[in-house]
Structure formats: structure tokens, C-alpha cells
PDB file of C-alpha atoms in Angstrom:
ATOM      1  CA  MET H   1       8.362  -7.094 -10.976  1.00  0.00           C
ATOM      2  CA  THR H   2       7.180  -9.844 -13.496  1.00  0.00           C
ATOM      3  CA  ARG H   3       5.192  -8.549 -16.248  1.00  0.00           C
ATOM      4  CA  ARG H   4       1.506  -9.652 -16.331  1.00  0.00           C
ATOM      5  CA  ASP H   5       0.466 -10.407 -19.950  1.00  0.00           C
ATOM      6  CA  VAL H   6      -3.163 -10.977 -20.624  1.00  0.00           C
ATOM      7  CA  GLY H   7      -5.707 -11.342 -23.438  1.00  0.00           C
ATOM      8  CA  VAL H   8      -8.637  -9.245 -23.989  1.00  0.00           C
ATOM      9  CA  ALA H   9     -11.267 -11.284 -21.846  1.00  0.00           C
ATOM     10  CA  GLU H  10      -8.712 -10.948 -18.903  1.00  0.00           C
ATOM     11  CA  ALA H  11      -8.127  -7.408 -19.442  1.00  0.00           C
ATOM     12  CA  HIS H  12     -11.839  -6.769 -19.493  1.00  0.00           C
ATOM     13  CA  ALA H  13     -12.322  -8.755 -16.347  1.00  0.00           C
ATOM     14  CA  VAL H  14      -9.611  -6.637 -14.490  1.00  0.00           C
ATOM     15  CA  LEU H  15     -11.286  -3.395 -15.573  1.00  0.00           C
ATOM     16  CA  THR H  16     -14.677  -4.647 -14.583  1.00  0.00           C
ATOM     17  CA  ASN H  17     -13.777  -6.134 -11.105  1.00  0.00           C
ATOM     18  CA  ASP H  18     -11.740  -3.120 -10.038  1.00  0.00           C
ATOM     19  CA  PRO H  19     -13.579   0.191 -10.679  1.00  0.00           C
ATOM     20  CA  ALA H  20     -10.503   2.046 -10.222  1.00  0.00           C
ATOM     21  CA  ALA H  21      -8.656   0.345 -12.963  1.00  0.00           C
ATOM     22  CA  VAL H  22      -7.976   2.219 -16.170  1.00  0.00           C
ATOM     23  CA  TYR H  23      -7.307   1.080 -19.741  1.00  0.00           C
ATOM     24  CA  LEU H  24      -4.222   3.286 -20.648  1.00  0.00           C
ATOM     25  CA  ASP H  25      -3.982   3.538 -24.356  1.00  0.00           C
ATOM     26  CA  VAL H  26      -0.516   4.754 -25.511  1.00  0.00           C
ATOM     27  CA  ARG H  27      -1.082   4.981 -29.153  1.00  0.00           C
ATOM     28  CA  THR H  28      -0.881   8.245 -31.000  1.00  0.00           C
ATOM     29  CA  ALA H  29      -3.615  10.837 -30.503  1.00  0.00           C
ATOM     30  CA  GLY H  30      -4.910   9.866 -34.183  1.00  0.00           C
ATOM     31  CA  GLU H  31      -5.126   6.203 -33.617  1.00  0.00           C
ATOM     32  CA  PHE H  32      -7.001   6.764 -30.206  1.00  0.00           C
ATOM     33  CA  GLU H  33      -9.432   9.330 -31.816  1.00  0.00           C
ATOM     34  CA  ALA H  34     -10.211   6.642 -34.556  1.00  0.00           C
ATOM     35  CA  GLY H  35     -11.302   4.147 -31.792  1.00  0.00           C
ATOM     36  CA  HIS H  36     -10.731   3.126 -28.285  1.00  0.00           C
ATOM     37  CA  PRO H  37     -12.303   1.142 -25.334  1.00  0.00           C
ATOM     38  CA  VAL H  38     -15.063   3.174 -23.590  1.00  0.00           C
ATOM     39  CA  GLY H  39     -13.633   5.236 -20.802  1.00  0.00           C
ATOM     40  CA  ALA H  40      -9.864   4.827 -21.992  1.00  0.00           C
ATOM     41  CA  ARG H  41      -7.284   7.331 -21.298  1.00  0.00           C
ATOM     42  CA  ASN H  42      -4.548   8.040 -23.678  1.00  0.00           C
ATOM     43  CA  VAL H  43      -0.863   9.211 -23.198  1.00  0.00           C
ATOM     44  CA  SER H  44       1.418   8.652 -26.449  1.00  0.00           C
ATOM     45  CA  VAL H  45       4.443   6.728 -25.476  1.00  0.00           C
ATOM     46  CA  LEU H  46       6.036   7.591 -28.887  1.00  0.00           C
ATOM     47  CA  VAL H  47       6.348  11.186 -30.161  1.00  0.00           C
ATOM     48  CA  ARG H  48       8.312  12.689 -33.083  1.00  0.00           C
ATOM     49  CA  ASP H  49      11.794  13.665 -32.617  1.00  0.00           C
ATOM     50  CA  PRO H  50      11.677  17.460 -33.585  1.00  0.00           C
ATOM     51  CA  ALA H  51      15.020  17.345 -35.384  1.00  0.00           C
ATOM     52  CA  SER H  52      14.697  14.127 -37.320  1.00  0.00           C
ATOM     53  CA  GLY H  53      10.903  13.651 -37.550  1.00  0.00           C
ATOM     54  CA  ARG H  54      11.476  10.013 -36.395  1.00  0.00           C
ATOM     55  CA  PRO H  55       9.587   8.274 -33.490  1.00  0.00           C
ATOM     56  CA  MET H  56      11.169   8.274 -30.081  1.00  0.00           C
ATOM     57  CA  LEU H  57      10.044   7.371 -26.709  1.00  0.00           C
ATOM     58  CA  ASN H  58       8.097  10.343 -24.998  1.00  0.00           C
ATOM     59  CA  PRO H  59      10.398  11.647 -22.365  1.00  0.00           C
ATOM     60  CA  ASP H  60       7.447  13.035 -20.401  1.00  0.00           C
ATOM     61  CA  PHE H  61       5.401   9.816 -20.680  1.00  0.00           C
ATOM     62  CA  ALA H  62       5.731   8.583 -17.113  1.00  0.00           C
ATOM     63  CA  ALA H  63       5.484  12.048 -15.680  1.00  0.00           C
ATOM     64  CA  ILE H  64       2.213  12.656 -17.438  1.00  0.00           C
ATOM     65  CA  VAL H  65       0.617   9.344 -16.352  1.00  0.00           C
ATOM     66  CA  GLY H  66       1.916  10.175 -12.809  1.00  0.00           C
ATOM     67  CA  ARG H  67       0.297  13.512 -12.807  1.00  0.00           C
ATOM     68  CA  HIS H  68      -2.952  11.680 -13.318  1.00  0.00           C
ATOM     69  CA  PHE H  69      -2.744   8.280 -11.534  1.00  0.00           C
ATOM     70  CA  ALA H  70      -1.442   7.085  -8.428  1.00  0.00           C
ATOM     71  CA  LYS H  71       1.336   4.572  -8.476  1.00  0.00           C
ATOM     72  CA  ALA H  72      -1.034   1.854  -6.942  1.00  0.00           C
ATOM     73  CA  THR H  73      -3.721   2.515  -9.767  1.00  0.00           C
ATOM     74  CA  THR H  74      -4.322  -0.806 -11.651  1.00  0.00           C
ATOM     75  CA  LEU H  75      -3.243   0.308 -15.280  1.00  0.00           C
ATOM     76  CA  VAL H  76      -4.143  -1.945 -18.151  1.00  0.00           C
ATOM     77  CA  VAL H  77      -1.544  -0.699 -20.646  1.00  0.00           C
ATOM     78  CA  ALA H  78      -2.260  -1.317 -24.482  1.00  0.00           C
ATOM     79  CA  CYS H  79      -1.417  -0.040 -27.912  1.00  0.00           C
ATOM     80  CA  GLN H  80      -2.239  -1.293 -31.294  1.00  0.00           C
ATOM     81  CA  SER H  81      -0.401  -4.720 -31.357  1.00  0.00           C
ATOM     82  CA  GLY H  82       1.310  -4.913 -28.143  1.00  0.00           C
ATOM     83  CA  VAL H  83       4.933  -3.726 -29.022  1.00  0.00           C
ATOM     84  CA  ARG H  84       4.774  -0.013 -27.890  1.00  0.00           C
ATOM     85  CA  SER H  85       2.853  -1.014 -24.751  1.00  0.00           C
ATOM     86  CA  LEU H  86       5.845  -3.168 -23.704  1.00  0.00           C
ATOM     87  CA  HIS H  87       7.896  -0.050 -23.765  1.00  0.00           C
ATOM     88  CA  ALA H  88       5.220   1.968 -21.894  1.00  0.00           C
ATOM     89  CA  TYR H  89       4.961  -0.842 -19.339  1.00  0.00           C
ATOM     90  CA  GLU H  90       8.760  -0.937 -18.664  1.00  0.00           C
ATOM     91  CA  LEU H  91       8.870   2.945 -18.307  1.00  0.00           C
ATOM     92  CA  LEU H  92       5.916   2.964 -15.793  1.00  0.00           C
ATOM     93  CA  ALA H  93       7.328  -0.037 -13.765  1.00  0.00           C
ATOM     94  CA  ALA H  94      10.862   1.906 -13.603  1.00  0.00           C
ATOM     95  CA  ALA H  95       8.971   5.015 -12.385  1.00  0.00           C
ATOM     96  CA  GLY H  96       7.354   2.991  -9.482  1.00  0.00           C
ATOM     97  CA  PHE H  97       3.900   2.028 -10.883  1.00  0.00           C
ATOM     98  CA  THR H  98       3.186  -1.370  -9.033  1.00  0.00           C
ATOM     99  CA  ARG H  99      -0.180  -2.687 -10.514  1.00  0.00           C
ATOM    100  CA  LEU H 100       0.430  -2.959 -14.299  1.00  0.00           C
ATOM    101  CA  VAL H 101      -1.216  -5.312 -16.753  1.00  0.00           C
ATOM    102  CA  HIS H 102      -0.034  -5.505 -20.317  1.00  0.00           C
ATOM    103  CA  LEU H 103      -2.789  -6.131 -23.059  1.00  0.00           C
ATOM    104  CA  ARG H 104      -0.731  -8.581 -25.144  1.00  0.00           C
ATOM    105  CA  PRO H 105      -2.682  -8.178 -28.546  1.00  0.00           C
ATOM    106  CA  GLY H 106      -3.300  -4.596 -27.998  1.00  0.00           C
ATOM    107  CA  PHE H 107      -6.264  -2.892 -29.658  1.00  0.00           C
ATOM    108  CA  GLY H 108      -5.859  -4.334 -33.281  1.00  0.00           C
ATOM    109  CA  GLY H 109      -4.657  -7.962 -32.462  1.00  0.00           C
ATOM    110  CA  ALA H 110      -1.240  -9.637 -32.798  1.00  0.00           C
ATOM    111  CA  GLN H 111       0.474 -12.827 -33.131  1.00  0.00           C
ATOM    112  CA  GLY H 112      -0.289 -15.032 -29.896  1.00  0.00           C
ATOM    113  CA  PRO H 113       2.070 -17.191 -28.199  1.00  0.00           C
ATOM    114  CA  ASP H 114       0.988 -20.247 -30.425  1.00  0.00           C
ATOM    115  CA  GLY H 115       1.645 -18.274 -33.602  1.00  0.00           C
ATOM    116  CA  ARG H 116      -1.943 -17.778 -34.405  1.00  0.00           C
ATOM    117  CA  LEU H 117      -3.376 -14.255 -34.812  1.00  0.00           C
ATOM    118  CA  GLU H 118      -4.885 -13.224 -31.366  1.00  0.00           C
ATOM    119  CA  PRO H 119      -7.814 -10.700 -31.807  1.00  0.00           C
ATOM    120  CA  GLY H 120      -7.418  -7.353 -30.063  1.00  0.00           C
ATOM    121  CA  TRP H 121      -9.916  -5.277 -28.251  1.00  0.00           C
ATOM    122  CA  GLY H 122     -11.164  -3.707 -31.289  1.00  0.00           C
ATOM    123  CA  ASP H 123     -12.306  -7.128 -32.552  1.00  0.00           C
ATOM    124  CA  SER H 124     -13.615  -8.444 -29.392  1.00  0.00           C
ATOM    125  CA  GLY H 125     -17.368  -7.122 -29.523  1.00  0.00           C
ATOM    126  CA  LEU H 126     -16.688  -5.049 -26.365  1.00  0.00           C
ATOM    127  CA  PRO H 127     -17.750  -1.496 -26.467  1.00  0.00           C
ATOM    128  CA  ILE H 128     -15.531   1.352 -28.115  1.00  0.00           C
ATOM    129  CA  GLU H 129     -15.968   4.947 -29.024  1.00  0.00           C
ATOM    130  CA  THR H 130     -14.171   7.550 -30.963  1.00  0.00           C
ATOM    131  CA  GLY H 131     -13.081  11.053 -30.417  1.00  0.00           C
ATOM    132  CA  SER H 132     -10.454  12.668 -28.236  1.00  0.00           C
ATOM    133  CA  GLY H 133     -12.177  12.456 -24.813  1.00  0.00           C
ATOM    134  CA  GLY H 134      -9.823  10.816 -22.438  1.00  0.00           C
ATOM    135  CA  ARG H 135      -6.549  12.136 -24.074  1.00  0.00           C
ATOM    136  CA  LEU H 136      -4.010  13.328 -21.083  1.00  0.00           C
ATOM    137  CA  ASP H 137      -1.232  14.721 -22.935  1.00  0.00           C
TER     138      ASP H 137
END
């Protein structure tokens, strides 16, 4: 499957045009609670290794997402700057999810293909909310 990378405007259009589509925020619980798109769902793709305390891929990530969404659900996968969401995208694709969209600049923005800062969802003027509603893990 070829990865579909999109900016904020296209991600918003996907979510608007497909009422069953879901913004899947893969940041930590704290990041999610501090601000996320209205209606977003959250499963952290990284967790702390109990032995070392270092971040590691969440071994239950794809299973948790699979308990909540059908594999044909359109998922707009995003993190803070587009790095963790790449890992999440790959895990979900390997688990059989077929309608994945990667929000390239994430919630906070990232360097775009042309080298300039590409604003993320948080700077787009689109509605955001705070709190833990929408957490799935």
C-alpha cells in the first residue's frame, strides 16, 4: 500500500466528506489532553519501557485500534510533527487497515517537502478541544 500523506486542509476534507472517518491521534495522553481536534480518538503509539523507562512502540497499539475500528474505517493518523504517526501508519497497514491517511505536519507542524514550516492542525484555525474524552487506551 502506498502511503497517503496529506496536509491539514486535505485531512479536514477527508474527515468532512466521510462521516465515518476518524482522526486518530497517536500522541501521549498528556499531549492529547492538552489539545486535539474535536472528535479525535487517541491511542498512544509509544509507551515507556517498564525496565528502562525509555520510549518504545506500544505492543498493543494495533490491537487496541482494531478493537474500536473496522479495518476499512478511514483513519487520519497524526501525532505532533508527523514522525510517530509514520510508525503508527506502518503498524496499522501491517495489521490490515486499508484506508489510512497520514497527516504529514501533525498537530503541531513540521518541515514541509519544500523545507519550510508547514503548520499543523493546532495552528490551522480548525476547532480543537482539551480533555481526555476520546482516549481509547
